[in-house]
Amino acid sequence: MIVPTKQKILDAAERLIAEQGYAATSLRQIIAGAGVNLAAVHYHFGSKDELLSSVIERKVGPVNEKRLALLTEYEAEAKGAPVPVEKIFDAFLTPMGKVAGTHPQFVRVMGRVVAEGMLRTVLEKNFPEVQARFFGALRRSAPKMSDEEFEARIQFMIGVVSHTMTMCGPASEGGFEARVERMIRFLSGGFLTPEGGRK
Amino acid sequence: MIVPTKQKILDAAERLIAEQGYAATSLRQIIAGAGVNLAAVHYHFGSKDELLSSVIERKVGPVNEKRLALLTEYEAEAKGAPVPVEKIFDAFLTPMGKVAGTHPQFVRVMGRVVAEGMLRTVLEKNFPEVQARFFGALRRSAPKMSDEEFEARIQFMIGVVSHTMTMCGPASEGGFEARVERMIRFLSGGFLTPEGGRK
DNA sequence: GTCTATACTGAGATAGAC
DNA sequence: GTCTATCTCAGTATAGAC
């Protein structure tokens, strides 16, 4: 079974970036792992940044489709009422958890990318519809929350998910998948906490 | 007023790392900003990593002392009972919020460091007592929570705080300080959510 | 179209002169 | 304590073999 150069590069990049982070992984490590020439990376991908984009795009597409399908299903169940926040988080996190079961390295790559400050780029490139649909659903579930509080809580929740994606170990130790249910509860509890002053 | 070379390097490093992140900031940018020679960095600090440590240690010490003092005060108020979690988060976050008001760049450096995967190093070097005291106080406030759930929620909360430290803009736009009260509520709500299965 | 060999610029680090 | 020169390795770019 012959593996095309392009795929060998993507596989090696995904594995090494998951283990070491993006900045800490050199192209020379990647080509050594893939058994190809340095220039092949630039021929197929153009740059290190675009190689990272390709690693993400290869697997994030199906995850996002599944997320949107689940959210659509839950919205239909709600019959016009706001979708319960637990369901919204479930629709967002479960598809990534499923992928984590079979491709734990990919999930860590996603976490690394967010943690290393490339959140905005990735979000705008691969998540525009997911972002709009999920933020909108959450907003409808908390109509009385102020805009400032809503925006702050969105950022808090991004922090929870990205940190968990980065820090979760291999599937054998539970990994991201084992944390999905706990995250759904934690995020729901935090998001639904009444706004306002403390004693 | 003459400023010693060492301090000029620290100031320039803090400013540039806050703006660009640690990995993205080169020593050559730092020495240009400080107006010193490249070798001066290695003479005074040994390496880029140790320069970062020095940037952190310069300001994190007083913050951690204030944190511990506040926690001690709240524990005395509680007279042996578990400290309310809002108080625990208040003791941890308020001192950093105060620093954010006067030194917003330092707070962003802290966030960057966590976000770029150096959490463990920084935690073990500068936070051992803070970590032990605060995790212990939280544990006593939720005695019935399972160890697995407690550990997961600690990670979730670290994600919230580190992401907020990194992403919060300059003090003029509110910054970290403006998010402290919101964070306390969000973290309390998430941490106190009952453990267990969903419907 | 695909890939190899090689060169270019800028990074962190170090030795040794002063 | 400070600075010059230099080392290695990073990402990138290009010329040309097949």
Coordinates of C-alpha atoms (C1' of nucleotides) in Angstrom, one line a residue, chain D residues 3-15:
Chain D
dC3 C1' 30.4 43.7 23.0
dT4 C1' 32.1 41.3 18.5
dA5 C1' 32.2 37.4 16.0
dT6 C1' 30.6 33.0 15.1
dC7 C1' 28.0 28.6 15.6
dT8 C1' 23.8 25.8 14.7
dC9 C1' 19.3 25.3 13.3
dA10 C1' 14.9 27.3 12.0
dG11 C1' 11.5 28.7 7.9
dT12 C1' 11.7 30.0 3.3
dA13 C1' 12.8 30.3 -1.8
dT14 C1' 14.4 28.8 -6.1
dA15 C1' 16.7 26.0 -9.9

